PDB file as gemmi writes it, atoms N, CA and C in Angstrom:
CRYST1    1.000    1.000    1.000  90.00  90.00  90.00 P 1                      
ATOM      1  N   MET A   1      95.971 104.391 103.404  1.00  0.00           N  
ATOM      2  CA  MET A   1      96.898 104.810 104.427  1.00  0.00           C  
ATOM      3  C   MET A   1      97.740 105.988 103.946  1.00  0.00           C  
ATOM      4  N   ALA A   2      98.170 105.909 102.686  1.00  0.00           N  
ATOM      5  CA  ALA A   2      98.974 107.009 102.143  1.00  0.00           C  
ATOM      6  C   ALA A   2      98.157 108.286 102.051  1.00  0.00           C  
ATOM      7  N   THR A   3      96.893 108.149 101.707  1.00  0.00           N  
ATOM      8  CA  THR A   3      96.021 109.330 101.624  1.00  0.00           C  
ATOM      9  C   THR A   3      95.851 109.977 102.995  1.00  0.00           C  
ATOM     10  N   ILE A   4      95.674 109.170 104.009  1.00  0.00           N  
ATOM     11  CA  ILE A   4      95.539 109.703 105.371  1.00  0.00           C  
ATOM     12  C   ILE A   4      96.830 110.389 105.791  1.00  0.00           C  
ATOM     13  N   LEU A   5      97.970 109.785 105.465  1.00  0.00           N  
ATOM     14  CA  LEU A   5      99.256 110.389 105.800  1.00  0.00           C  
ATOM     15  C   LEU A   5      99.432 111.740 105.113  1.00  0.00           C  
ATOM     16  N   ILE A   6      99.099 111.827 103.848  1.00  0.00           N  
ATOM     17  CA  ILE A   6      99.221 113.096 103.118  1.00  0.00           C  
ATOM     18  C   ILE A   6      98.263 114.139 103.704  1.00  0.00           C  
ATOM     19  N   ALA A   7      97.043 113.714 104.031  1.00  0.00           N  
ATOM     20  CA  ALA A   7      96.085 114.651 104.627  1.00  0.00           C  
ATOM     21  C   ALA A   7      96.595 115.175 105.964  1.00  0.00           C  
ATOM     22  N   LEU A   8      97.164 114.306 106.775  1.00  0.00           N  
ATOM     23  CA  LEU A   8      97.731 114.764 108.049  1.00  0.00           C  
ATOM     24  C   LEU A   8      98.918 115.684 107.821  1.00  0.00           C  
ATOM     25  N   ALA A   9      99.758 115.374 106.857  1.00  0.00           N  
ATOM     26  CA  ALA A   9     100.926 116.210 106.577  1.00  0.00           C  
ATOM     27  C   ALA A   9     100.518 117.596 106.088  1.00  0.00           C  
ATOM     28  N   LEU A  10      99.468 117.647 105.284  1.00  0.00           N  
ATOM     29  CA  LEU A  10      99.014 118.954 104.787  1.00  0.00           C  
ATOM     30  C   LEU A  10      98.347 119.777 105.886  1.00  0.00           C  
ATOM     31  N   SER A  11      97.655 119.112 106.784  1.00  0.00           N  
ATOM     32  CA  SER A  11      96.989 119.855 107.850  1.00  0.00           C  
ATOM     33  C   SER A  11      97.967 120.254 108.954  1.00  0.00           C  
ATOM     34  N   LEU A  12      99.059 119.519 109.111  1.00  0.00           N  
ATOM     35  CA  LEU A  12     100.046 119.816 110.151  1.00  0.00           C  
ATOM     36  C   LEU A  12     101.381 120.221 109.522  1.00  0.00           C  
ATOM     37  N   ARG A  13     101.368 121.174 108.640  1.00  0.00           N  
ATOM     38  CA  ARG A  13     102.577 121.559 107.884  1.00  0.00           C  
ATOM     39  C   ARG A  13     103.689 122.045 108.803  1.00  0.00           C  
ATOM     40  N   THR A  14     103.369 122.654 109.881  1.00  0.00           N  
ATOM     41  CA  THR A  14     104.417 123.208 110.750  1.00  0.00           C  
ATOM     42  C   THR A  14     105.150 122.117 111.523  1.00  0.00           C  
ATOM     43  N   ILE A  15     104.520 120.961 111.739  1.00  0.00           N  
ATOM     44  CA  ILE A  15     105.123 119.906 112.556  1.00  0.00           C  
ATOM     45  C   ILE A  15     105.984 118.960 111.718  1.00  0.00           C  
ATOM     46  N   THR A  16     105.535 118.602 110.523  1.00  0.00           N  
ATOM     47  CA  THR A  16     106.219 117.584 109.734  1.00  0.00           C  
ATOM     48  C   THR A  16     107.261 118.191 108.802  1.00  0.00           C  
ATOM     49  N   SER A  17     108.319 117.419 108.578  1.00  0.00           N  
ATOM     50  CA  SER A  17     109.335 117.843 107.606  1.00  0.00           C  
ATOM     51  C   SER A  17     109.169 117.003 106.350  1.00  0.00           C  
ATOM     52  N   SER A  18     109.724 117.465 105.263  1.00  0.00           N  
ATOM     53  CA  SER A  18     109.581 116.739 104.002  1.00  0.00           C  
ATOM     54  C   SER A  18     110.346 115.415 104.042  1.00  0.00           C  
ATOM     55  N   GLY A  19     111.453 115.358 104.769  1.00  0.00           N  
ATOM     56  CA  GLY A  19     112.222 114.117 104.879  1.00  0.00           C  
ATOM     57  C   GLY A  19     111.451 113.035 105.614  1.00  0.00           C  
ATOM     58  N   SER A  20     110.842 113.405 106.731  1.00  0.00           N  
ATOM     59  CA  SER A  20     110.079 112.403 107.486  1.00  0.00           C  
ATOM     60  C   SER A  20     108.831 111.971 106.729  1.00  0.00           C  
ATOM     61  N   LEU A  21     108.258 112.872 105.964  1.00  0.00           N  
ATOM     62  CA  LEU A  21     107.098 112.518 105.140  1.00  0.00           C  
ATOM     63  C   LEU A  21     107.504 111.527 104.044  1.00  0.00           C  
ATOM     64  N   GLY A  22     108.667 111.731 103.430  1.00  0.00           N  
ATOM     65  CA  GLY A  22     109.158 110.804 102.414  1.00  0.00           C  
ATOM     66  C   GLY A  22     109.445 109.420 102.987  1.00  0.00           C  
ATOM     67  N   VAL A  23     110.033 109.393 104.183  1.00  0.00           N  
ATOM     68  CA  VAL A  23     110.311 108.108 104.834  1.00  0.00           C  
ATOM     69  C   VAL A  23     109.003 107.408 105.173  1.00  0.00           C  
ATOM     70  N   ALA A  24     108.015 108.148 105.637  1.00  0.00           N  
ATOM     71  CA  ALA A  24     106.721 107.556 105.983  1.00  0.00           C  
ATOM     72  C   ALA A  24     106.033 106.991 104.739  1.00  0.00           C  
ATOM     73  N   LEU A  25     106.080 107.716 103.639  1.00  0.00           N  
ATOM     74  CA  LEU A  25     105.467 107.218 102.401  1.00  0.00           C  
ATOM     75  C   LEU A  25     106.181 105.966 101.881  1.00  0.00           C  
ATOM     76  N   THR A  26     107.514 105.958 101.948  1.00  0.00           N  
ATOM     77  CA  THR A  26     108.275 104.785 101.517  1.00  0.00           C  
ATOM     78  C   THR A  26     107.944 103.577 102.380  1.00  0.00           C  
ATOM     79  N   THR A  27     107.816 103.793 103.688  1.00  0.00           N  
ATOM     80  CA  THR A  27     107.467 102.711 104.605  1.00  0.00           C  
ATOM     81  C   THR A  27     106.078 102.169 104.310  1.00  0.00           C  
ATOM     82  N   ILE A  28     105.146 103.037 104.032  1.00  0.00           N  
ATOM     83  CA  ILE A  28     103.779 102.606 103.709  1.00  0.00           C  
ATOM     84  C   ILE A  28     103.776 101.778 102.420  1.00  0.00           C  
ATOM     85  N   LEU A  29     104.523 102.228 101.402  1.00  0.00           N  
ATOM     86  CA  LEU A  29     104.581 101.473 100.154  1.00  0.00           C  
ATOM     87  C   LEU A  29     105.237 100.109 100.347  1.00  0.00           C  
ATOM     88  N   SER A  30     106.286 100.032 101.142  1.00  0.00           N  
ATOM     89  CA  SER A  30     106.941  98.751 101.423  1.00  0.00           C  
ATOM     90  C   SER A  30     106.001  97.816 102.168  1.00  0.00           C  
ATOM     91  N   PHE A  31     105.283  98.354 103.132  1.00  0.00           N  
ATOM     92  CA  PHE A  31     104.320  97.548 103.876  1.00  0.00           C  
ATOM     93  C   PHE A  31     103.219  97.035 102.948  1.00  0.00           C  
ATOM     94  N   SER A  32     102.763  97.885 102.050  1.00  0.00           N  
ATOM     95  CA  SER A  32     101.717  97.489 101.108  1.00  0.00           C  
ATOM     96  C   SER A  32     102.196  96.369 100.187  1.00  0.00           C  
ATOM     97  N   GLN A  33     103.418  96.464  99.694  1.00  0.00           N  
ATOM     98  CA  GLN A  33     103.965  95.418  98.828  1.00  0.00           C  
ATOM     99  C   GLN A  33     104.140  94.108  99.591  1.00  0.00           C  
ATOM    100  N   GLY A  34     104.596  94.201 100.822  1.00  0.00           N  
ATOM    101  CA  GLY A  34     104.748  93.001 101.643  1.00  0.00           C  
ATOM    102  C   GLY A  34     103.419  92.335 101.925  1.00  0.00           C  
ATOM    103  N   LEU A  35     102.407  93.129 102.207  1.00  0.00           N  
ATOM    104  CA  LEU A  35     101.067  92.594 102.458  1.00  0.00           C  
ATOM    105  C   LEU A  35     100.494  91.947 101.198  1.00  0.00           C  
ATOM    106  N   GLN A  36     100.734  92.557 100.050  1.00  0.00           N  
ATOM    107  CA  GLN A  36     100.265  91.983  98.789  1.00  0.00           C  
ATOM    108  C   GLN A  36     100.943  90.643  98.512  1.00  0.00           C  
ATOM    109  N   SER A  37     102.258  90.567  98.742  1.00  0.00           N  
ATOM    110  CA  SER A  37     102.974  89.302  98.547  1.00  0.00           C  
ATOM    111  C   SER A  37     102.456  88.228  99.493  1.00  0.00           C  
ATOM    112  N   LEU A  38     102.181  88.599 100.718  1.00  0.00           N  
ATOM    113  CA  LEU A  38     101.640  87.652 101.689  1.00  0.00           C  
ATOM    114  C   LEU A  38     100.289  87.112 101.237  1.00  0.00           C  
ATOM    115  N   LEU A  39      99.419  87.978 100.757  1.00  0.00           N  
ATOM    116  CA  LEU A  39      98.091  87.549 100.316  1.00  0.00           C  
ATOM    117  C   LEU A  39      98.164  86.653  99.076  1.00  0.00           C  
ATOM    118  N   VAL A  40      99.043  86.978  98.139  1.00  0.00           N  
ATOM    119  CA  VAL A  40      99.187  86.151  96.936  1.00  0.00           C  
ATOM    120  C   VAL A  40      99.723  84.769  97.308  1.00  0.00           C  
ATOM    121  N   THR A  41     100.730  84.728  98.169  1.00  0.00           N  
ATOM    122  CA  THR A  41     101.301  83.451  98.594  1.00  0.00           C  
ATOM    123  C   THR A  41     100.279  82.628  99.364  1.00  0.00           C  
ATOM    124  N   TRP A  42      99.522  83.273 100.243  1.00  0.00           N  
ATOM    125  CA  TRP A  42      98.489  82.581 101.024  1.00  0.00           C  
ATOM    126  C   TRP A  42      97.422  81.988 100.094  1.00  0.00           C  
ATOM    127  N   THR A  43      97.015  82.743  99.101  1.00  0.00           N  
ATOM    128  CA  THR A  43      96.003  82.264  98.160  1.00  0.00           C  
ATOM    129  C   THR A  43      96.515  81.071  97.354  1.00  0.00           C  
ATOM    130  N   GLN A  44      97.761  81.123  96.912  1.00  0.00           N  
ATOM    131  CA  GLN A  44      98.341  80.002  96.179  1.00  0.00           C  
ATOM    132  C   GLN A  44      98.430  78.759  97.059  1.00  0.00           C  
ATOM    133  N   MET A  45      98.770  78.943  98.329  1.00  0.00           N  
ATOM    134  CA  MET A  45      98.844  77.812  99.244  1.00  0.00           C  
ATOM    135  C   MET A  45      97.462  77.202  99.459  1.00  0.00           C  
ATOM    136  N   GLU A  46      96.449  78.038  99.643  1.00  0.00           N  
ATOM    137  CA  GLU A  46      95.080  77.544  99.810  1.00  0.00           C  
ATOM    138  C   GLU A  46      94.622  76.759  98.583  1.00  0.00           C  
ATOM    139  N   THR A  47      94.944  77.256  97.393  1.00  0.00           N  
ATOM    140  CA  THR A  47      94.575  76.566  96.163  1.00  0.00           C  
ATOM    141  C   THR A  47      95.271  75.209  96.069  1.00  0.00           C  
ATOM    142  N   SER A  48      96.551  75.175  96.400  1.00  0.00           N  
ATOM    143  CA  SER A  48      97.301  73.921  96.341  1.00  0.00           C  
ATOM    144  C   SER A  48      96.784  72.913  97.363  1.00  0.00           C  
ATOM    145  N   LEU A  49      96.484  73.357  98.571  1.00  0.00           N  
ATOM    146  CA  LEU A  49      95.959  72.454  99.591  1.00  0.00           C  
ATOM    147  C   LEU A  49      94.578  71.922  99.199  1.00  0.00           C  
ATOM    148  N   GLY A  50      93.781  72.741  98.549  1.00  0.00           N  
ATOM    149  CA  GLY A  50      92.484  72.276  98.065  1.00  0.00           C  
ATOM    150  C   GLY A  50      92.638  71.203  97.003  1.00  0.00           C  
ATOM    151  N   ALA A  51      93.620  71.367  96.123  1.00  0.00           N  
ATOM    152  CA  ALA A  51      93.861  70.356  95.086  1.00  0.00           C  
ATOM    153  C   ALA A  51      94.331  69.049  95.704  1.00  0.00           C  
ATOM    154  N   VAL A  52      95.185  69.116  96.713  1.00  0.00           N  
ATOM    155  CA  VAL A  52      95.658  67.909  97.384  1.00  0.00           C  
ATOM    156  C   VAL A  52      94.497  67.214  98.088  1.00  0.00           C  
ATOM    157  N   ALA A  53      93.639  67.990  98.746  1.00  0.00           N  
ATOM    158  CA  ALA A  53      92.485  67.403  99.437  1.00  0.00           C  
ATOM    159  C   ALA A  53      91.528  66.730  98.455  1.00  0.00           C  
ATOM    160  N   ARG A  54      91.292  67.361  97.305  1.00  0.00           N  
ATOM    161  CA  ARG A  54      90.407  66.746  96.303  1.00  0.00           C  
ATOM    162  C   ARG A  54      91.011  65.458  95.752  1.00  0.00           C  
ATOM    163  N   THR A  55      92.327  65.441  95.556  1.00  0.00           N  
ATOM    164  CA  THR A  55      92.989  64.237  95.055  1.00  0.00           C  
ATOM    165  C   THR A  55      92.902  63.110  96.077  1.00  0.00           C  
ATOM    166  N   LYS A  56      93.141  63.415  97.355  1.00  0.00           N  
ATOM    167  CA  LYS A  56      93.040  62.388  98.389  1.00  0.00           C  
ATOM    168  C   LYS A  56      91.613  61.877  98.517  1.00  0.00           C  
ATOM    169  N   ASN A  57      90.636  62.763  98.401  1.00  0.00           N  
ATOM    170  CA  ASN A  57      89.231  62.369  98.483  1.00  0.00           C  
ATOM    171  C   ASN A  57      88.861  61.464  97.311  1.00  0.00           C  
ATOM    172  N   LEU A  58      89.319  61.797  96.120  1.00  0.00           N  
ATOM    173  CA  LEU A  58      89.049  60.968  94.945  1.00  0.00           C  
ATOM    174  C   LEU A  58      89.670  59.593  95.108  1.00  0.00           C  
ATOM    175  N   GLU A  59      90.897  59.544  95.621  1.00  0.00           N  
ATOM    176  CA  GLU A  59      91.571  58.268  95.815  1.00  0.00           C  
ATOM    177  C   GLU A  59      90.839  57.406  96.853  1.00  0.00           C  
ATOM    178  N   ALA A  60      90.288  58.047  97.882  1.00  0.00           N  
ATOM    179  CA  ALA A  60      89.586  57.299  98.927  1.00  0.00           C  
ATOM    180  C   ALA A  60      88.226  56.796  98.445  1.00  0.00           C  
ATOM    181  N   LEU A  61      87.558  57.555  97.576  1.00  0.00           N  
ATOM    182  CA  LEU A  61      86.201  57.193  97.161  1.00  0.00           C  
ATOM    183  C   LEU A  61      86.154  56.217  95.990  1.00  0.00           C  
ATOM    184  N   VAL A  62      87.132  56.263  95.099  1.00  0.00           N  
ATOM    185  CA  VAL A  62      87.105  55.432  93.903  1.00  0.00           C  
ATOM    186  C   VAL A  62      87.803  54.107  94.191  1.00  0.00           C  
ATOM    187  N   ALA A  63      87.092  53.029  93.932  1.00  0.00           N  
ATOM    188  CA  ALA A  63      87.670  51.707  94.164  1.00  0.00           C  
ATOM    189  C   ALA A  63      88.673  51.382  93.055  1.00  0.00           C  
ATOM    190  N   PRO A  64      89.702  50.604  93.377  1.00  0.00           N  
ATOM    191  CA  PRO A  64      90.658  50.211  92.329  1.00  0.00           C  
ATOM    192  C   PRO A  64      89.954  49.399  91.255  1.00  0.00           C  
ATOM    193  N   GLU A  65      90.383  49.557  90.040  1.00  0.00           N  
ATOM    194  CA  GLU A  65      89.730  48.887  88.923  1.00  0.00           C  
ATOM    195  C   GLU A  65      90.302  47.499  88.649  1.00  0.00           C  
ATOM    196  N   ASP A  66      91.445  47.191  89.190  1.00  0.00           N  
ATOM    197  CA  ASP A  66      92.017  45.870  88.945  1.00  0.00           C  
ATOM    198  C   ASP A  66      91.632  44.916  90.088  1.00  0.00           C  
ATOM    199  N   ALA A  67      91.342  43.681  89.722  1.00  0.00           N  
ATOM    200  CA  ALA A  67      91.027  42.654  90.706  1.00  0.00           C  
ATOM    201  C   ALA A  67      92.291  41.854  90.999  1.00  0.00           C  
ATOM    202  N   HIS A  68      92.313  41.216  92.169  1.00  0.00           N  
ATOM    203  CA  HIS A  68      93.510  40.463  92.551  1.00  0.00           C  
ATOM    204  C   HIS A  68      93.742  39.249  91.645  1.00  0.00           C  
ATOM    205  N   ASP A  69      92.665  38.657  91.162  1.00  0.00           N  
ATOM    206  CA  ASP A  69      92.802  37.471  90.320  1.00  0.00           C  
ATOM    207  C   ASP A  69      92.809  37.804  88.832  1.00  0.00           C  
ATOM    208  N   GLU A  70      92.892  39.063  88.487  1.00  0.00           N  
ATOM    209  CA  GLU A  70      92.841  39.477  87.095  1.00  0.00           C  
ATOM    210  C   GLU A  70      94.215  39.312  86.433  1.00  0.00           C  
ATOM    211  N   VAL A  71      94.196  38.794  85.215  1.00  0.00           N  
ATOM    212  CA  VAL A  71      95.427  38.630  84.452  1.00  0.00           C  
ATOM    213  C   VAL A  71      95.672  39.924  83.682  1.00  0.00           C  
ATOM    214  N   GLN A  72      96.855  40.480  83.828  1.00  0.00           N  
ATOM    215  CA  GLN A  72      97.156  41.769  83.221  1.00  0.00           C  
ATOM    216  C   GLN A  72      97.681  41.656  81.793  1.00  0.00           C  
ATOM    217  N   GLU A  73      98.243  40.515  81.426  1.00  0.00           N  
ATOM    218  CA  GLU A  73      98.821  40.380  80.093  1.00  0.00           C  
ATOM    219  C   GLU A  73      97.834  39.672  79.161  1.00  0.00           C  
ATOM    220  N   PRO A  74      97.715  40.154  77.933  1.00  0.00           N  
ATOM    221  CA  PRO A  74      96.805  39.504  76.985  1.00  0.00           C  
ATOM    222  C   PRO A  74      97.379  38.169  76.521  1.00  0.00           C  
ATOM    223  N   PRO A  75      96.526  37.275  75.987  1.00  0.00           N  
ATOM    224  CA  PRO A  75      97.023  36.003  75.476  1.00  0.00           C  
ATOM    225  C   PRO A  75      97.978  36.224  74.298  1.00  0.00           C  
ATOM    226  N   ALA A  76      98.776  35.224  74.020  1.00  0.00           N  
ATOM    227  CA  ALA A  76      99.813  35.342  72.988  1.00  0.00           C  
ATOM    228  C   ALA A  76      99.225  35.574  71.598  1.00  0.00           C  
ATOM    229  N   ASP A  77      98.038  35.025  71.319  1.00  0.00           N  
ATOM    230  CA  ASP A  77      97.451  35.184  69.988  1.00  0.00           C  
ATOM    231  C   ASP A  77      96.512  36.393  69.895  1.00  0.00           C  
ATOM    232  N   TRP A  78      96.551  37.284  70.830  1.00  0.00           N  
ATOM    233  CA  TRP A  78      95.699  38.472  70.817  1.00  0.00           C  
ATOM    234  C   TRP A  78      96.314  39.541  69.944  1.00  0.00           C  
ATOM    235  N   PRO A  79      95.604  40.283  69.190  1.00  0.00           N  
ATOM    236  CA  PRO A  79      94.213  40.149  68.737  1.00  0.00           C  
ATOM    237  C   PRO A  79      94.130  39.181  67.555  1.00  0.00           C  
ATOM    238  N   ARG A  80      93.068  38.465  67.525  1.00  0.00           N  
ATOM    239  CA  ARG A  80      92.850  37.518  66.439  1.00  0.00           C  
ATOM    240  C   ARG A  80      92.165  38.233  65.285  1.00  0.00           C  
ATOM    241  N   ASN A  81      92.786  38.282  64.176  1.00  0.00           N  
ATOM    242  CA  ASN A  81      92.217  38.863  62.955  1.00  0.00           C  
ATOM    243  C   ASN A  81      91.723  40.289  63.147  1.00  0.00           C  
ATOM    244  N   GLY A  82      92.390  41.060  63.972  1.00  0.00           N  
ATOM    245  CA  GLY A  82      92.011  42.447  64.166  1.00  0.00           C  
ATOM    246  C   GLY A  82      90.778  42.644  65.013  1.00  0.00           C  
ATOM    247  N   ARG A  83      90.287  41.611  65.694  1.00  0.00           N  
ATOM    248  CA  ARG A  83      89.123  41.722  66.564  1.00  0.00           C  
ATOM    249  C   ARG A  83      89.522  41.319  67.970  1.00  0.00           C  
ATOM    250  N   ASP A  84      88.584  41.494  68.891  1.00  0.00           N  
ATOM    251  CA  ASP A  84      88.723  41.135  70.298  1.00  0.00           C  
ATOM    252  C   ASP A  84      89.554  42.152  70.971  1.00  0.00           C  
TER     253      ASP A  84                                                      
END                                                                             
């Protein structure tokens, strides 16, 4: 966009002033920075949403490893002689 603006300014030297050309270039640079920030933020959001979706999918597909009748605490004499 800046290249097109400069090409137009050089071909139409009698119409454009240096002040308006400077304002146009500054506006183009600001727009470019804003667009870049938007794209970076959008990409980060897409990455984060993909991670959340993968986590939810993993949680839905993997069955819990604990059973309802399973005892969670080991017996009082565990481990016996460094085994079990």
